[in-house]
mmCIF file of C-alpha atoms in Angstrom:
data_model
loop_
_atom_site.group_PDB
_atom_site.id
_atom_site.type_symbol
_atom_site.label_atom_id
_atom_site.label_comp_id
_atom_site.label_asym_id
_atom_site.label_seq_id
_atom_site.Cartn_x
_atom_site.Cartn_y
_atom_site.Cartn_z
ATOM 1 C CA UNK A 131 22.601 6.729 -12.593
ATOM 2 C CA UNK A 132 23.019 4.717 -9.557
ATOM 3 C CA UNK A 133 24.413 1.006 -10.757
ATOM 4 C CA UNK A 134 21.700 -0.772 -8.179
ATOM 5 C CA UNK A 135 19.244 0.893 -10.971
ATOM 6 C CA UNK A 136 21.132 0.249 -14.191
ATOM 7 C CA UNK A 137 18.798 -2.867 -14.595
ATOM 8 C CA UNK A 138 15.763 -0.889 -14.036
ATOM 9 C CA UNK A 139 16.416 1.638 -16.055
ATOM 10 C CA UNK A 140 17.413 -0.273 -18.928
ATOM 11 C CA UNK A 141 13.533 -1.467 -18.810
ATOM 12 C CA UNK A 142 12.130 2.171 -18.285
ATOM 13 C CA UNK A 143 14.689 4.949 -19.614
ATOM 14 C CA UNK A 144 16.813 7.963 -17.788
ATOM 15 C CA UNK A 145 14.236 10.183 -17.753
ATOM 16 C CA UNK A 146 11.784 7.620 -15.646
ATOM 17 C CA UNK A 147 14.109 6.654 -13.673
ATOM 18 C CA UNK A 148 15.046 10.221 -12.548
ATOM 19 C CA UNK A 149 11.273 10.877 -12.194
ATOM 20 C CA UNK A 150 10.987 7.960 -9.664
ATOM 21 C CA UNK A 151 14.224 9.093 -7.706
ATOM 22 C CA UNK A 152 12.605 12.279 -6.936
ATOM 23 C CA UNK A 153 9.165 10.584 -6.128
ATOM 24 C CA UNK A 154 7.322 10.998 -2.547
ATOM 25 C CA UNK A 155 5.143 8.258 -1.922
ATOM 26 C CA UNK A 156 3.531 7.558 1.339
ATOM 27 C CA UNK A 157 2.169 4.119 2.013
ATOM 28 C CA UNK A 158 -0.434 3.883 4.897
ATOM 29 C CA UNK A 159 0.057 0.362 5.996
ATOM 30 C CA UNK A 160 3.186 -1.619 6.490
ATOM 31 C CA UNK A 161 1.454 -5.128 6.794
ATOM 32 C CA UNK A 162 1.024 -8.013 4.876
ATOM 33 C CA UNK A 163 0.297 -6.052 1.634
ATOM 34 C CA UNK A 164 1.827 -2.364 2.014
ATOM 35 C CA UNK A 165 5.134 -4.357 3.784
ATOM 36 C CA UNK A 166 5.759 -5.222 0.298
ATOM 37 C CA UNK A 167 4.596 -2.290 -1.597
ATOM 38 C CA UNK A 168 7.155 -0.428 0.238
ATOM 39 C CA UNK A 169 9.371 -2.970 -1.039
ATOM 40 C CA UNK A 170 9.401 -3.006 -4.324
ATOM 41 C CA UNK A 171 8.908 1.026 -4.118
ATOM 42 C CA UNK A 172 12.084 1.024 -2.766
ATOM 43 C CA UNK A 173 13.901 -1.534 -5.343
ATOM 44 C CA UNK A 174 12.676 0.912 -7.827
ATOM 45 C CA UNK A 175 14.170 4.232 -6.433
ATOM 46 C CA UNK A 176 11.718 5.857 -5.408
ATOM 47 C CA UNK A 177 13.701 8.392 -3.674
ATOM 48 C CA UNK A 178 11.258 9.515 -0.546
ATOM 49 C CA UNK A 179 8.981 7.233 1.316
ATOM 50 C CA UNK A 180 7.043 8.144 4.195
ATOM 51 C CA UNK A 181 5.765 5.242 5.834
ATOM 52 C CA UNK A 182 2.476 5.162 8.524
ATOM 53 C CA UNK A 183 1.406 2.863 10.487
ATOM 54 C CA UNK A 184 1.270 2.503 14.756
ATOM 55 C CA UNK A 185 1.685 -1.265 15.414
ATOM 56 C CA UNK A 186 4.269 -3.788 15.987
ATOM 57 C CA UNK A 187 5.554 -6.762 14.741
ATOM 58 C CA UNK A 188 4.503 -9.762 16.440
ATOM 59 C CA UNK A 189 4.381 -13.725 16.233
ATOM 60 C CA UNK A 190 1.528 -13.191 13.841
ATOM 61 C CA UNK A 191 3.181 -11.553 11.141
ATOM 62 C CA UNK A 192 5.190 -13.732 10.831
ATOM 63 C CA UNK A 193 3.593 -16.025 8.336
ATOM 64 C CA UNK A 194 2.778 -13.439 5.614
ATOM 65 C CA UNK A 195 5.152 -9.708 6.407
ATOM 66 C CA UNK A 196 8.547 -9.097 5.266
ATOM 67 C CA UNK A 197 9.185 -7.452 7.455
ATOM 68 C CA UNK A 198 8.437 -9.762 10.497
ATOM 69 C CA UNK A 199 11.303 -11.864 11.704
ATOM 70 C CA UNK A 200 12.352 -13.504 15.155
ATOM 71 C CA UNK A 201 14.734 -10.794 15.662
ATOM 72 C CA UNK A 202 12.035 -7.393 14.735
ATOM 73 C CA UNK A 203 9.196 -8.982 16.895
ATOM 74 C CA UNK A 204 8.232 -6.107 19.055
ATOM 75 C CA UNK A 205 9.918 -3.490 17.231
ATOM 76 C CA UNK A 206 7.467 -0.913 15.585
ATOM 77 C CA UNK A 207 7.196 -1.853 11.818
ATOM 78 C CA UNK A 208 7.424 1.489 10.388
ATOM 79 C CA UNK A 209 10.985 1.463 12.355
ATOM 80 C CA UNK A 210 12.005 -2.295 10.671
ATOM 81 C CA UNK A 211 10.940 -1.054 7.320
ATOM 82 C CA UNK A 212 12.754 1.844 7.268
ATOM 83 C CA UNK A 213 16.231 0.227 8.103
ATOM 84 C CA UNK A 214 14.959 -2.344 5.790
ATOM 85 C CA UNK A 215 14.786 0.509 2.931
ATOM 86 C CA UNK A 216 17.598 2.607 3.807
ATOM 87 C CA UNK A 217 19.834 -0.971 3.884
ATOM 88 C CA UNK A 218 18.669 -1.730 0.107
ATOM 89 C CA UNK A 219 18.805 2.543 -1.286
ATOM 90 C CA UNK A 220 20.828 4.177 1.292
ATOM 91 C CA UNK A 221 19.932 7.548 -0.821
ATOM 92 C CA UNK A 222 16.367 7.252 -0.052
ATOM 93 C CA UNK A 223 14.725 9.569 2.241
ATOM 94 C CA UNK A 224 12.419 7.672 4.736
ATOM 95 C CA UNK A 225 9.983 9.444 7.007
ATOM 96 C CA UNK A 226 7.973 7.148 9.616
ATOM 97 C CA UNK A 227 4.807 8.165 11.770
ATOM 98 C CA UNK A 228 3.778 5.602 13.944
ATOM 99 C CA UNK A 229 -0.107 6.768 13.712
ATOM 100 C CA UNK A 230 -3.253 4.657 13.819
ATOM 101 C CA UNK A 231 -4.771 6.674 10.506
ATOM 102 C CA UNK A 232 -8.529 7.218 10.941
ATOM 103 C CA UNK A 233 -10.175 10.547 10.260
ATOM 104 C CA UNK A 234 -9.088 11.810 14.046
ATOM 105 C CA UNK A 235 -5.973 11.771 12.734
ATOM 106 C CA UNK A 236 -6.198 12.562 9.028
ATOM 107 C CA UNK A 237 -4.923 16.240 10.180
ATOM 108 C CA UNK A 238 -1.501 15.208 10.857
ATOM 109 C CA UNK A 239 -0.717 14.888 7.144
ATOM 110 C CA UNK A 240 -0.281 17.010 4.339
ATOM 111 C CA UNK A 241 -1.566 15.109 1.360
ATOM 112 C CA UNK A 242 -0.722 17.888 -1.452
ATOM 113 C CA UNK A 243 3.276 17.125 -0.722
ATOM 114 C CA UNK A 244 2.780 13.715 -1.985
ATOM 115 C CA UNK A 245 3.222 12.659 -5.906
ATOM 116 C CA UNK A 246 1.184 9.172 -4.890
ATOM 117 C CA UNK A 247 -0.602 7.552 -1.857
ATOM 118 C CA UNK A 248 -0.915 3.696 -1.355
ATOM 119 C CA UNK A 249 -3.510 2.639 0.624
ATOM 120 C CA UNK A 250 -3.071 -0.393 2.208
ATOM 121 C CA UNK A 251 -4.524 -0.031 5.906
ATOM 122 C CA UNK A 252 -7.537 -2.580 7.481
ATOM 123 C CA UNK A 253 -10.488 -0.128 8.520
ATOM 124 C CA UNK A 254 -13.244 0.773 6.584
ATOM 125 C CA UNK A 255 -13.469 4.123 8.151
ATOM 126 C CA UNK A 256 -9.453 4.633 7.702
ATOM 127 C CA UNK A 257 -9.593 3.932 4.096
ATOM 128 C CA UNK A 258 -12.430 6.100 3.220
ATOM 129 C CA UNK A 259 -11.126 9.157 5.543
ATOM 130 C CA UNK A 260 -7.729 8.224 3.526
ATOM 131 C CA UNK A 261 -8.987 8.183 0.194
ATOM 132 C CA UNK A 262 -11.226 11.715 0.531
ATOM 133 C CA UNK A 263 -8.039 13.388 1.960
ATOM 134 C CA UNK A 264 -6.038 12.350 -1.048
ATOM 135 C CA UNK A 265 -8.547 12.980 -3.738
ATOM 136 C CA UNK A 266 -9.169 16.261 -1.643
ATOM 137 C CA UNK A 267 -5.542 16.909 -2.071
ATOM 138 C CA UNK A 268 -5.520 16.267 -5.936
ATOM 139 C CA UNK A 269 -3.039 13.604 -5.349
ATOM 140 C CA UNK A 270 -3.697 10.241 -7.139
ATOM 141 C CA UNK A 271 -4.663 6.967 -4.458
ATOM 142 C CA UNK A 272 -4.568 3.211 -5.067
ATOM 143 C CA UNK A 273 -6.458 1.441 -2.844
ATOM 144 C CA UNK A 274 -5.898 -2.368 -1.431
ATOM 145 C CA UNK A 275 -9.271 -4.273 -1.501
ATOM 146 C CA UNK A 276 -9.510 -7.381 0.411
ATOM 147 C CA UNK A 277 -6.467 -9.862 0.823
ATOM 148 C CA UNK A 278 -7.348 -12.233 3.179
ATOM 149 C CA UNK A 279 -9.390 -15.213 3.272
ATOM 150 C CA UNK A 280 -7.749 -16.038 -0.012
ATOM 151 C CA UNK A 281 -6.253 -19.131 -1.891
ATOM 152 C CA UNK A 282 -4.859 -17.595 -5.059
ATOM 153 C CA UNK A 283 -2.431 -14.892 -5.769
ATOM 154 C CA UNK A 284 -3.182 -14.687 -9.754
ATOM 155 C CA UNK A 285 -6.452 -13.111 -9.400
ATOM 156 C CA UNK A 286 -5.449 -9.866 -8.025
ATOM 157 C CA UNK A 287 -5.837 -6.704 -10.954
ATOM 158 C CA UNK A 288 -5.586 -3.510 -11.076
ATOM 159 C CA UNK A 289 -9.248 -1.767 -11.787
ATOM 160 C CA UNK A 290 -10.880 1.166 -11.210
ATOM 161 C CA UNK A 291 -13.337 0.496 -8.027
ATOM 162 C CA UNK A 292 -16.368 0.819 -9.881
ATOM 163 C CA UNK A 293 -15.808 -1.997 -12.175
ATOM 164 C CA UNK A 294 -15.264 -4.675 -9.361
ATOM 165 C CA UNK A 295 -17.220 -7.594 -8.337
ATOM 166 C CA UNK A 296 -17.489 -10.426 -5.356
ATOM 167 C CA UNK A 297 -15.010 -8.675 -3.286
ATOM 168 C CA UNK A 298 -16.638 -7.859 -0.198
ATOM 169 C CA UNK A 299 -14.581 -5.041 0.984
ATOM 170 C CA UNK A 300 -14.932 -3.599 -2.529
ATOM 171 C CA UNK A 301 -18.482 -4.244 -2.225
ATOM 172 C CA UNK A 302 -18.447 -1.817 0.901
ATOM 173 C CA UNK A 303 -16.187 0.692 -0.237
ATOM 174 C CA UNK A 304 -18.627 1.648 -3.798
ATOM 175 C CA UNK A 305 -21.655 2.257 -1.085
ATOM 176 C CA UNK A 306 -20.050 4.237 0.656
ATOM 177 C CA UNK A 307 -17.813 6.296 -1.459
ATOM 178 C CA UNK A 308 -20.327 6.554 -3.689
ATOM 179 C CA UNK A 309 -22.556 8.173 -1.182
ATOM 180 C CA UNK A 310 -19.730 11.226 -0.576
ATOM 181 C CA UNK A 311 -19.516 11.657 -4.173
ATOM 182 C CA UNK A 312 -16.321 9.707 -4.982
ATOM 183 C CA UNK A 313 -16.876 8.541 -8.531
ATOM 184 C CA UNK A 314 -13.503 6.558 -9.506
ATOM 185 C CA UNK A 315 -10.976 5.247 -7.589
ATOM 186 C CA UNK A 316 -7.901 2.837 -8.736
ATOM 187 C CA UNK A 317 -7.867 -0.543 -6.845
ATOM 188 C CA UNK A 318 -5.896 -3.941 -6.523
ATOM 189 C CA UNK A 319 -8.663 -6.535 -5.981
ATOM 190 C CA UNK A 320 -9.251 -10.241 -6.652
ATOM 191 C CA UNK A 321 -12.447 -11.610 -8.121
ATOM 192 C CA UNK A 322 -11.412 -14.774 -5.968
ATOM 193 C CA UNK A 323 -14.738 -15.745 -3.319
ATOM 194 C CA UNK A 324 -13.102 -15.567 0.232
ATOM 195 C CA UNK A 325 -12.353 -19.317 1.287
ATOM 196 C CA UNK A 326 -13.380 -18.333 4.674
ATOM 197 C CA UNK A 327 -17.082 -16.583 5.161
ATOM 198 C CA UNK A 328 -16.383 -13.766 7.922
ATOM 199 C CA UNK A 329 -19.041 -11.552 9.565
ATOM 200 C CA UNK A 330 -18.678 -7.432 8.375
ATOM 201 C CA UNK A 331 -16.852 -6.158 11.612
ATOM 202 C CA UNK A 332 -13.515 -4.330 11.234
ATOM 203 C CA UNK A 333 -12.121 -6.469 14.187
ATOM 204 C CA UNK A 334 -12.495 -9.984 13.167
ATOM 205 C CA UNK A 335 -9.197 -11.867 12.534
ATOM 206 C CA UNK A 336 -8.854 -13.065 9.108
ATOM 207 C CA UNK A 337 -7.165 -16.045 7.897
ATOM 208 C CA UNK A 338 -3.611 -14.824 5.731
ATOM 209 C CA UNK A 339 -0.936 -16.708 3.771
ATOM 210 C CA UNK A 340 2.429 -15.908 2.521
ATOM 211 C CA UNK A 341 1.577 -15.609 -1.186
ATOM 212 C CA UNK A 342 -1.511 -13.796 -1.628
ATOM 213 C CA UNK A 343 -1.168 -10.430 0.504
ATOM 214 C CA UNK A 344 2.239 -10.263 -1.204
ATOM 215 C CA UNK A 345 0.955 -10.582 -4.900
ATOM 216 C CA UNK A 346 -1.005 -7.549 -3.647
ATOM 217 C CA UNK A 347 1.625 -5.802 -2.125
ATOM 218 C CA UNK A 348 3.205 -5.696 -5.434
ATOM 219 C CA UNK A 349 0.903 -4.999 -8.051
ATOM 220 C CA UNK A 350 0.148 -2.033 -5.505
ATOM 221 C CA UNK A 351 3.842 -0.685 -6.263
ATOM 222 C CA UNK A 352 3.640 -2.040 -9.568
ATOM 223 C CA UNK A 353 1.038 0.648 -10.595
ATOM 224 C CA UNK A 354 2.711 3.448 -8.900
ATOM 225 C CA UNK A 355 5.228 3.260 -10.741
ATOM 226 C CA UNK A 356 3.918 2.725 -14.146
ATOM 227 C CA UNK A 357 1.637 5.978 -13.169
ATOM 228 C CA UNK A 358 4.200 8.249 -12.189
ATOM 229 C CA UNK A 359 6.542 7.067 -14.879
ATOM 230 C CA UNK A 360 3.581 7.584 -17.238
ATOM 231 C CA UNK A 361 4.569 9.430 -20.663
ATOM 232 C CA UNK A 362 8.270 8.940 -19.698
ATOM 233 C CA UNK A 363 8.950 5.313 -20.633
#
């Protein structure tokens, strides 16, 4: 055992603790929610992280990504993130596509050498092209529902998306999954009403906070690794 784990796996046990150490988790999205997913993947050894996403930090980010400082503004984030994880489990192996994911793109990966996929990317189109790959694949997905627009951290859960209700994005996502025959899918969501009333399109800028798209971020990684520690602890 590594001694940056002994704490964690005094809560979990050798044998989950191995499991996450040989783990390969991608995370599509290293914003506001999937910055810290990636995170707290990597505080928990998960021992290979592939990270995708094509933009860059800017002034923006600021207010709500870890990974968005004065001194990473204009650096690609998948780049930050992965100096960020390798400085915090130099063991880990990090892979990094800077790729706008949409289904034009969906070729590029191979979802079937995954153990788990977090989905924490903006588009409706992405997430749906994301989420047929994976469940193509046989690999298991947790999806981000909507994060901004929000006041309160607390009401983010863990449900399956079938069972949610006021968010709008998850509102979206259960027409149109449901249409290509997707019947469950595991989500982070918040029953919260958005503070802010937005039109539908995939462009608009939301309004974001420091606390809320975080709180998401980590339940996210939170579930992971409950589910691939599942049995073990």
């Amino acid at each position: 055992m590594q001694d940056q784990f002994e704490r964690t796996q005094r809560l979990i046990g050798a044998a989950a603790m191995e499991r996450l150490l040989h783990a390969h988790v991608a995370v599509f999205g290293i914003g506001g929610v999937g910055g810290y997913a990636v995170e707290a993947l990597a505080r928990s050894g998960v021992g290979t992280l592939d990270l995708i996403d094509h933009d860059k930090v800017n002034l923006s980010n600021l207010n709500r990504q870890i990974i968005a400082l004065h001194s990473t503004v204009g650096k690609y984030k998948v780049d930050v993130a992965k100096e960020r994880i390798l400085d915090i489990h130099p063991q880990a192996a990090v892979n990094v596509y800077k790729t706008f994911y949409m289904p034009e793109t969906a070729g590029q990966f191979d979802f079937s050498k995954y153990d788990y996929i977090v989905d924490a990317i903006d588009t409706v189109t992405g997430k749906i092209a994301l989420i047929q790959q994976a469940q193509a694949a046989g690999t298991p997905v947790i999806s981000s529902m909507g994060a901004g627009n929000k006041m309160e951290p607390s009401g983010f859960m863990a449900a399956d998306l079938y069972e949610t209700s006021v968010c709008p994005l998850a509102k979206v996502m259960r027409r149109e999954l449901k249409k290509r025959g997707i019947r469950q899918l595991k989500v982070v969501y918040s029953k919260e009403k958005p503070v802010r009333q937005d039109d539908d399109s995939e462009n608009v800028v939301i309004g974001s906070n420091a606390f809320v798209p975080s709180a998401a971020g980590l339940i996210l990684a939170g579930e992971v690794v409950k589910d691939l520690c599942r049995g073990l602890i």
